[in-house]
Amino acid sequence: MKKWMKITLLCLVILINILLAYQPHFNYPYPLLTDEYNHISFGKHIVNEHKFPFTNPYLAYPEKVVNLESGFHFFLAATFLVIPGEPVLYYKYFIILFMIINSLLLFYLVMLWFKNYYSALLSVLFYGTIKSTGDLLVHNYFLPLTMGITLLLLSFIFFYKWENSRNNEKNNLLNKYLIYLIITVLITILTYPPTLTFLAGVIFLYILSTNHEMHEKFNLKKRHFLTYFAILSAITIIISIVLMIYLNLTKYFIFPDTWTPIKAKYSPIFFFGIIPSIFAFLGLWSIIKEHKNKIILYWLLFSIIQIYLFYIFKFNILVPFARLFVFYLIGLTILAGMGVVFIFNSTINYFNKNYKNIGYIKLLTISLILILILANYYFIFKNPLNPPHIIDDKTYDALQFIKNNYHNGTIIIADSYISHAVYPITQGKILGIIGANLGGGFPNINNELIYASCKRKKEIMDRYSKEYLDYTQGKANGYILISNFIQNCDSLEPIYEKGPYLYKVKLTD
């Protein structure tokens, strides 16, 4: 096949992936998830308030937060500085950008590992079929996990380049690819730590195996290399465990089933689909049989061990289950691409011995494979993702009204959904926010103020405003209540009546 045809096919596959990922935004311009609003808030917090992302951006008083994804927020802040406009409106385009980046990186990685264009192309095609659910937040969202996938693929690319650098190359041990790998790892630590722990687990199993020649880089025999590596690994693990216990950090490395609510036990086979799972099994068989690059075997092995650790003992080590399952599925897409090529080659080799005109057999085989792949697409996406919307156009317009007419010292009282959009759009503060990937303040009082009787509203605000003024060190100089229904209270002054309705709260001196 000519080079331009290969490039065209790859672009077509990536376009399909983009359409599948971007589908929820065809008729909805805003972020889909409260987590996305929270990440936008951190980015805007860095830009507007010139502070590191270690305090809750929604609250007027300095509530500290543990932010293990600060690298992602610095990336957003840099982007918001460069790109003009409202981040809430263009945030959805990051989905397209990173689908292109991750698809290209996956294609390149598979080409490096297996030197087969069609395996790489089909891997990208299957990558796009990984579906999002309420717990597995994959292609349809732009989250730290998205960049975590980017960094995972980059890390494997640089690791392969370093591992396979020529043995007679000057400074073979410490070459540019190892430097690139170290830089990528450092970025991963700040951006998405589960990627690093997953990468470490896979490479650890791979190095312990005998399916590499890394010992030559250290001028050691393989037996001596593995002995030294095992001793160094044991020492590192013991020191890490002691430090985690001493610093009370075990909650960041041991994840119980309550860490991420899982609605169902995701089957390692059925979730990906019967058809691609069969392809993946055949791809696994082809790698074992043909002695190809075997690091993908340890990708799969580490994933399976952790998945069943969670199912049996209700906890995971190093990687939260939902993130682990996404990484596992990416490994399956690589195997599925390998499996399709293996089926095609095996079929053609079999009939080539008995038929002179093999052209019809090739056409029939390709047709059957395409039918199976299209059937898989149908079963996976016959019910497209349709998550509940956080805000609508009317809510966005109301928040824009606040932004244009009231300065940042005003506290916004809104329901649990709208509260997540308040700071990203208005830069106004709120009383509290329910826990998503970020929570804090006094979230229960929002709904109480919205739905309570007029008398109760006044009692709450007369008491609570004074307490909150103490918390905010005098920064709360006014309150605006957002309501989806008309409020007839003397303590509320209507300021916007297009729906949702905005009221300025009258405080007693």
mmCIF file of C-alpha atoms in Angstrom, residues 201-488:
data_model
loop_
_atom_site.group_PDB
_atom_site.id
_atom_site.type_symbol
_atom_site.label_atom_id
_atom_site.label_comp_id
_atom_site.label_asym_id
_atom_site.label_seq_id
_atom_site.Cartn_x
_atom_site.Cartn_y
_atom_site.Cartn_z
ATOM 1 C CA GLY A 201 4.274 -2.350 37.933
ATOM 2 C CA VAL A 202 4.445 -3.395 34.266
ATOM 3 C CA ILE A 203 8.145 -2.635 33.867
ATOM 4 C CA PHE A 204 8.911 -4.369 37.173
ATOM 5 C CA LEU A 205 7.343 -7.633 35.936
ATOM 6 C CA TYR A 206 8.980 -7.220 32.530
ATOM 7 C CA ILE A 207 12.463 -6.772 33.981
ATOM 8 C CA LEU A 208 12.018 -9.758 36.305
ATOM 9 C CA SER A 209 11.251 -11.893 33.242
ATOM 10 C CA THR A 210 13.937 -13.115 30.866
ATOM 11 C CA ASN A 211 12.353 -11.562 27.774
ATOM 12 C CA HIS A 212 14.895 -8.769 27.350
ATOM 13 C CA GLU A 213 18.595 -8.056 27.016
ATOM 14 C CA MET A 214 18.818 -5.125 29.408
ATOM 15 C CA HIS A 215 21.649 -6.725 31.333
ATOM 16 C CA GLU A 216 23.968 -5.892 28.439
ATOM 17 C CA LYS A 217 23.536 -2.178 29.114
ATOM 18 C CA PHE A 218 25.067 -2.730 32.543
ATOM 19 C CA ASN A 219 27.783 -5.100 31.283
ATOM 20 C CA LEU A 220 26.389 -7.857 33.488
ATOM 21 C CA LYS A 221 25.313 -11.420 32.952
ATOM 22 C CA LYS A 222 21.548 -11.801 32.993
ATOM 23 C CA ARG A 223 21.595 -13.838 36.206
ATOM 24 C CA HIS A 224 23.637 -11.210 38.031
ATOM 25 C CA PHE A 225 21.499 -8.389 36.648
ATOM 26 C CA LEU A 226 18.265 -10.013 37.852
ATOM 27 C CA THR A 227 19.780 -10.695 41.273
ATOM 28 C CA TYR A 228 20.852 -7.087 41.735
ATOM 29 C CA PHE A 229 17.500 -5.844 40.436
ATOM 30 C CA ALA A 230 15.542 -8.089 42.826
ATOM 31 C CA ILE A 231 17.622 -6.937 45.825
ATOM 32 C CA LEU A 232 17.307 -3.252 44.878
ATOM 33 C CA SER A 233 13.551 -3.644 44.299
ATOM 34 C CA ALA A 234 13.041 -5.347 47.664
ATOM 35 C CA ILE A 235 14.920 -2.582 49.477
ATOM 36 C CA THR A 236 12.953 0.098 47.618
ATOM 37 C CA ILE A 237 9.593 -1.553 48.375
ATOM 38 C CA ILE A 238 10.407 -1.960 52.095
ATOM 39 C CA ILE A 239 11.535 1.667 52.428
ATOM 40 C CA SER A 240 8.435 2.860 50.548
ATOM 41 C CA ILE A 241 6.071 0.861 52.784
ATOM 42 C CA VAL A 242 7.751 2.153 55.947
ATOM 43 C CA LEU A 243 7.573 5.754 54.718
ATOM 44 C CA MET A 244 3.921 5.393 53.693
ATOM 45 C CA ILE A 245 2.972 4.063 57.115
ATOM 46 C CA TYR A 246 5.068 6.636 58.968
ATOM 47 C CA LEU A 247 3.703 9.580 56.937
ATOM 48 C CA ASN A 248 0.151 8.181 56.944
ATOM 49 C CA LEU A 249 0.063 8.043 53.139
ATOM 50 C CA THR A 250 -1.356 4.537 52.723
ATOM 51 C CA LYS A 251 -4.695 5.946 51.511
ATOM 52 C CA TYR A 252 -2.899 7.154 48.379
ATOM 53 C CA PHE A 253 -1.527 3.702 47.570
ATOM 54 C CA ILE A 254 -4.149 1.287 48.901
ATOM 55 C CA PHE A 255 -7.582 1.865 47.373
ATOM 56 C CA PRO A 256 -10.646 0.118 48.864
ATOM 57 C CA ASP A 257 -13.847 -0.453 46.902
ATOM 58 C CA THR A 258 -15.296 2.714 48.446
ATOM 59 C CA TRP A 259 -12.630 4.875 46.770
ATOM 60 C CA THR A 260 -14.486 4.858 43.446
ATOM 61 C CA PRO A 261 -18.072 3.554 43.476
ATOM 62 C CA ILE A 262 -18.311 0.714 40.960
ATOM 63 C CA LYS A 263 -21.888 0.067 39.841
ATOM 64 C CA ALA A 264 -21.076 -3.434 38.603
ATOM 65 C CA LYS A 265 -18.190 -5.838 38.323
ATOM 66 C CA TYR A 266 -16.780 -4.998 34.934
ATOM 67 C CA SER A 267 -15.972 -8.250 33.176
ATOM 68 C CA PRO A 268 -12.453 -8.288 31.728
ATOM 69 C CA ILE A 269 -13.995 -9.991 28.667
ATOM 70 C CA PHE A 270 -17.562 -8.827 28.247
ATOM 71 C CA PHE A 271 -16.996 -5.126 28.938
ATOM 72 C CA PHE A 272 -14.654 -4.812 25.960
ATOM 73 C CA GLY A 273 -17.028 -6.895 23.842
ATOM 74 C CA ILE A 274 -16.990 -10.567 22.843
ATOM 75 C CA ILE A 275 -15.708 -9.912 19.335
ATOM 76 C CA PRO A 276 -12.685 -7.711 20.211
ATOM 77 C CA SER A 277 -11.931 -9.923 23.222
ATOM 78 C CA ILE A 278 -11.631 -12.917 20.849
ATOM 79 C CA PHE A 279 -9.364 -10.838 18.641
ATOM 80 C CA ALA A 280 -7.313 -9.893 21.721
ATOM 81 C CA PHE A 281 -6.967 -13.557 22.767
ATOM 82 C CA LEU A 282 -5.703 -14.444 19.293
ATOM 83 C CA GLY A 283 -3.338 -11.484 19.427
ATOM 84 C CA LEU A 284 -2.009 -12.762 22.743
ATOM 85 C CA TRP A 285 -1.522 -16.192 21.205
ATOM 86 C CA SER A 286 0.316 -14.730 18.210
ATOM 87 C CA ILE A 287 2.752 -12.829 20.442
ATOM 88 C CA ILE A 288 3.549 -15.969 22.463
ATOM 89 C CA LYS A 289 3.777 -18.183 19.388
ATOM 90 C CA GLU A 290 5.848 -15.849 17.228
ATOM 91 C CA HIS A 291 8.125 -14.594 20.037
ATOM 92 C CA LYS A 292 7.327 -10.919 19.435
ATOM 93 C CA ASN A 293 7.946 -8.023 21.822
ATOM 94 C CA LYS A 294 6.479 -9.335 25.067
ATOM 95 C CA ILE A 295 6.160 -6.264 27.272
ATOM 96 C CA ILE A 296 2.448 -6.203 26.385
ATOM 97 C CA LEU A 297 2.150 -9.587 28.145
ATOM 98 C CA TYR A 298 3.264 -7.988 31.404
ATOM 99 C CA TRP A 299 0.914 -5.055 30.773
ATOM 100 C CA LEU A 300 -1.892 -7.615 30.649
ATOM 101 C CA LEU A 301 -0.557 -9.707 33.554
ATOM 102 C CA PHE A 302 -0.203 -6.746 35.929
ATOM 103 C CA SER A 303 -3.717 -5.576 35.002
ATOM 104 C CA ILE A 304 -5.344 -8.988 35.506
ATOM 105 C CA ILE A 305 -3.627 -9.514 38.882
ATOM 106 C CA GLN A 306 -4.868 -6.135 40.117
ATOM 107 C CA ILE A 307 -8.387 -6.580 38.695
ATOM 108 C CA TYR A 308 -8.943 -9.880 40.483
ATOM 109 C CA LEU A 309 -7.243 -8.569 43.617
ATOM 110 C CA PHE A 310 -10.030 -5.988 43.672
ATOM 111 C CA TYR A 311 -12.798 -8.495 42.922
ATOM 112 C CA ILE A 312 -11.652 -10.963 45.582
ATOM 113 C CA PHE A 313 -10.284 -8.738 48.361
ATOM 114 C CA LYS A 314 -12.120 -5.440 47.612
ATOM 115 C CA PHE A 315 -9.036 -3.269 47.347
ATOM 116 C CA ASN A 316 -6.269 -2.330 44.918
ATOM 117 C CA ILE A 317 -2.617 -1.497 45.421
ATOM 118 C CA LEU A 318 -0.927 1.377 43.593
ATOM 119 C CA VAL A 319 -3.723 2.064 41.053
ATOM 120 C CA PRO A 320 -7.429 2.792 41.738
ATOM 121 C CA PHE A 321 -9.636 0.158 40.125
ATOM 122 C CA ALA A 322 -11.433 2.373 37.605
ATOM 123 C CA ARG A 323 -8.145 3.823 36.305
ATOM 124 C CA LEU A 324 -6.538 0.391 36.265
ATOM 125 C CA PHE A 325 -9.402 -0.988 34.181
ATOM 126 C CA VAL A 326 -8.949 1.782 31.610
ATOM 127 C CA PHE A 327 -5.232 0.963 31.284
ATOM 128 C CA TYR A 328 -6.153 -2.725 30.958
ATOM 129 C CA LEU A 329 -8.585 -1.927 28.136
ATOM 130 C CA ILE A 330 -5.895 0.033 26.285
ATOM 131 C CA GLY A 331 -3.699 -3.074 26.464
ATOM 132 C CA LEU A 332 -6.560 -5.129 25.024
ATOM 133 C CA THR A 333 -6.884 -2.740 22.074
ATOM 134 C CA ILE A 334 -3.257 -3.463 21.171
ATOM 135 C CA LEU A 335 -3.816 -7.218 21.411
ATOM 136 C CA ALA A 336 -7.056 -6.963 19.408
ATOM 137 C CA GLY A 337 -5.223 -5.190 16.591
ATOM 138 C CA MET A 338 -2.596 -7.929 16.636
ATOM 139 C CA GLY A 339 -5.322 -10.589 16.634
ATOM 140 C CA VAL A 340 -7.068 -9.315 13.508
ATOM 141 C CA VAL A 341 -3.803 -9.353 11.561
ATOM 142 C CA PHE A 342 -3.038 -12.840 12.899
ATOM 143 C CA ILE A 343 -6.437 -14.154 11.724
ATOM 144 C CA PHE A 344 -5.980 -12.633 8.285
ATOM 145 C CA ASN A 345 -2.442 -13.956 7.815
ATOM 146 C CA SER A 346 -3.328 -17.427 9.139
ATOM 147 C CA THR A 347 -6.360 -17.678 6.833
ATOM 148 C CA ILE A 348 -4.422 -16.556 3.757
ATOM 149 C CA ASN A 349 -1.500 -18.897 4.545
ATOM 150 C CA TYR A 350 -3.883 -21.837 4.942
ATOM 151 C CA PHE A 351 -5.774 -21.299 1.671
ATOM 152 C CA ASN A 352 -2.660 -20.280 -0.225
ATOM 153 C CA LYS A 353 -1.524 -23.909 -0.086
ATOM 154 C CA ASN A 354 -4.693 -25.188 -1.767
ATOM 155 C CA TYR A 355 -5.924 -22.389 -4.075
ATOM 156 C CA LYS A 356 -4.093 -20.718 -6.929
ATOM 157 C CA ASN A 357 -6.365 -17.646 -7.071
ATOM 158 C CA ILE A 358 -6.208 -16.344 -3.532
ATOM 159 C CA GLY A 359 -7.684 -12.910 -4.340
ATOM 160 C CA TYR A 360 -11.278 -13.961 -3.594
ATOM 161 C CA ILE A 361 -10.223 -15.511 -0.303
ATOM 162 C CA LYS A 362 -8.522 -12.262 0.723
ATOM 163 C CA LEU A 363 -11.602 -10.236 -0.209
ATOM 164 C CA LEU A 364 -13.906 -12.596 1.699
ATOM 165 C CA THR A 365 -11.650 -12.598 4.784
ATOM 166 C CA ILE A 366 -11.408 -8.803 4.842
ATOM 167 C CA SER A 367 -15.201 -8.524 4.414
ATOM 168 C CA LEU A 368 -15.900 -10.898 7.314
ATOM 169 C CA ILE A 369 -13.442 -9.060 9.579
ATOM 170 C CA LEU A 370 -15.029 -5.696 8.716
ATOM 171 C CA ILE A 371 -18.504 -7.093 9.435
ATOM 172 C CA LEU A 372 -17.334 -8.309 12.847
ATOM 173 C CA ILE A 373 -15.729 -4.951 13.658
ATOM 174 C CA LEU A 374 -18.845 -3.020 12.549
ATOM 175 C CA ALA A 375 -21.031 -5.371 14.610
ATOM 176 C CA ASN A 376 -18.865 -4.592 17.634
ATOM 177 C CA TYR A 377 -19.304 -0.869 16.977
ATOM 178 C CA TYR A 378 -23.069 -1.325 16.805
ATOM 179 C CA PHE A 379 -23.355 -3.235 20.088
ATOM 180 C CA ILE A 380 -21.097 -0.844 21.987
ATOM 181 C CA PHE A 381 -22.544 2.441 20.751
ATOM 182 C CA LYS A 382 -26.190 1.643 20.060
ATOM 183 C CA ASN A 383 -26.874 3.455 23.372
ATOM 184 C CA PRO A 384 -24.673 6.585 23.159
ATOM 185 C CA LEU A 385 -23.453 8.358 26.288
ATOM 186 C CA ASN A 386 -25.983 10.921 27.509
ATOM 187 C CA PRO A 387 -24.888 12.167 30.964
ATOM 188 C CA PRO A 388 -27.032 14.639 32.932
ATOM 189 C CA HIS A 389 -26.215 18.252 32.090
ATOM 190 C CA ILE A 390 -24.727 20.435 34.822
ATOM 191 C CA ILE A 391 -25.977 23.721 33.346
ATOM 192 C CA ASP A 392 -27.974 24.866 30.308
ATOM 193 C CA ASP A 393 -27.905 28.021 28.178
ATOM 194 C CA LYS A 394 -30.208 29.917 30.544
ATOM 195 C CA THR A 395 -28.054 29.090 33.547
ATOM 196 C CA TYR A 396 -24.933 30.136 31.648
ATOM 197 C CA ASP A 397 -26.547 33.490 30.768
ATOM 198 C CA ALA A 398 -27.532 34.047 34.415
ATOM 199 C CA LEU A 399 -23.984 33.336 35.571
ATOM 200 C CA GLN A 400 -22.643 35.700 32.906
ATOM 201 C CA PHE A 401 -24.981 38.377 34.302
ATOM 202 C CA ILE A 402 -23.412 37.898 37.736
ATOM 203 C CA LYS A 403 -19.918 38.016 36.266
ATOM 204 C CA ASN A 404 -20.610 41.275 34.405
ATOM 205 C CA ASN A 405 -22.466 43.073 37.186
ATOM 206 C CA TYR A 406 -21.073 41.879 40.531
ATOM 207 C CA HIS A 407 -17.472 41.755 41.644
ATOM 208 C CA ASN A 408 -15.698 38.761 43.087
ATOM 209 C CA GLY A 409 -16.470 39.554 46.716
ATOM 210 C CA THR A 410 -20.065 38.404 46.253
ATOM 211 C CA ILE A 411 -20.940 34.951 47.589
ATOM 212 C CA ILE A 412 -23.168 32.851 45.284
ATOM 213 C CA ILE A 413 -25.798 30.512 46.750
ATOM 214 C CA ALA A 414 -26.749 27.805 44.235
ATOM 215 C CA ASP A 415 -27.832 24.169 44.098
ATOM 216 C CA SER A 416 -25.335 21.317 44.058
ATOM 217 C CA TYR A 417 -25.022 21.179 40.255
ATOM 218 C CA ILE A 418 -24.824 24.896 39.498
ATOM 219 C CA SER A 419 -22.356 25.457 42.357
ATOM 220 C CA HIS A 420 -19.695 23.610 40.360
ATOM 221 C CA ALA A 421 -20.037 26.103 37.494
ATOM 222 C CA VAL A 422 -20.043 29.277 39.619
ATOM 223 C CA TYR A 423 -16.316 29.896 39.998
ATOM 224 C CA PRO A 424 -15.289 28.711 36.485
ATOM 225 C CA ILE A 425 -17.718 31.203 34.898
ATOM 226 C CA THR A 426 -18.064 34.101 37.351
ATOM 227 C CA GLN A 427 -14.959 33.811 39.569
ATOM 228 C CA GLY A 428 -17.435 34.332 42.419
ATOM 229 C CA LYS A 429 -17.173 32.252 45.578
ATOM 230 C CA ILE A 430 -19.719 29.859 47.085
ATOM 231 C CA LEU A 431 -20.683 28.644 50.556
ATOM 232 C CA GLY A 432 -19.726 25.050 49.925
ATOM 233 C CA ILE A 433 -19.460 22.339 47.299
ATOM 234 C CA ILE A 434 -20.404 18.669 47.438
ATOM 235 C CA GLY A 435 -17.621 16.142 47.088
ATOM 236 C CA ALA A 436 -16.769 15.048 43.569
ATOM 237 C CA ASN A 437 -13.013 15.044 43.107
ATOM 238 C CA LEU A 438 -13.200 18.235 45.171
ATOM 239 C CA GLY A 439 -15.477 19.230 48.031
ATOM 240 C CA GLY A 440 -15.533 21.555 51.007
ATOM 241 C CA GLY A 441 -17.195 24.357 52.873
ATOM 242 C CA PHE A 442 -20.822 24.049 53.950
ATOM 243 C CA PRO A 443 -22.624 22.518 50.935
ATOM 244 C CA ASN A 444 -25.805 21.538 52.797
ATOM 245 C CA ILE A 445 -26.712 25.137 53.565
ATOM 246 C CA ASN A 446 -27.111 25.959 49.847
ATOM 247 C CA ASN A 447 -30.197 23.806 49.349
ATOM 248 C CA GLU A 448 -31.557 24.825 52.736
ATOM 249 C CA LEU A 449 -31.434 28.507 51.748
ATOM 250 C CA ILE A 450 -33.023 27.805 48.367
ATOM 251 C CA TYR A 451 -35.915 25.641 49.564
ATOM 252 C CA ALA A 452 -36.547 26.895 53.137
ATOM 253 C CA SER A 453 -39.432 29.163 54.077
ATOM 254 C CA CYS A 454 -38.910 32.933 53.967
ATOM 255 C CA LYS A 455 -38.726 33.095 57.734
ATOM 256 C CA ARG A 456 -36.167 30.314 57.890
ATOM 257 C CA LYS A 457 -34.102 31.927 55.107
ATOM 258 C CA LYS A 458 -33.869 35.165 57.060
ATOM 259 C CA GLU A 459 -32.934 33.354 60.271
ATOM 260 C CA ILE A 460 -30.181 31.426 58.521
ATOM 261 C CA MET A 461 -28.712 34.431 56.736
ATOM 262 C CA ASP A 462 -28.853 36.755 59.751
ATOM 263 C CA ARG A 463 -26.886 34.213 61.747
ATOM 264 C CA TYR A 464 -24.818 32.538 59.110
ATOM 265 C CA SER A 465 -23.680 35.603 57.179
ATOM 266 C CA LYS A 466 -21.919 36.932 60.262
ATOM 267 C CA GLU A 467 -20.195 33.580 60.831
ATOM 268 C CA TYR A 468 -19.191 33.378 57.203
ATOM 269 C CA LEU A 469 -17.850 36.915 57.199
ATOM 270 C CA ASP A 470 -15.494 35.774 59.950
ATOM 271 C CA TYR A 471 -14.397 32.800 57.834
ATOM 272 C CA THR A 472 -13.778 34.956 54.768
ATOM 273 C CA GLN A 473 -11.912 37.623 56.737
ATOM 274 C CA GLY A 474 -14.346 40.278 55.550
ATOM 275 C CA LYS A 475 -14.288 39.296 51.861
ATOM 276 C CA ALA A 476 -17.988 38.383 51.700
ATOM 277 C CA ASN A 477 -19.666 41.721 51.080
ATOM 278 C CA GLY A 478 -22.879 40.412 49.544
ATOM 279 C CA TYR A 479 -24.870 37.304 48.670
ATOM 280 C CA ILE A 480 -26.762 36.306 45.516
ATOM 281 C CA LEU A 481 -29.184 33.394 45.514
ATOM 282 C CA ILE A 482 -29.823 31.401 42.316
ATOM 283 C CA SER A 483 -33.199 29.672 42.159
ATOM 284 C CA ASN A 484 -34.998 27.674 39.461
ATOM 285 C CA PHE A 485 -38.344 28.953 40.767
ATOM 286 C CA ILE A 486 -39.703 32.325 41.853
ATOM 287 C CA GLN A 487 -38.967 33.296 45.460
ATOM 288 C CA ASN A 488 -41.418 35.662 47.176
#
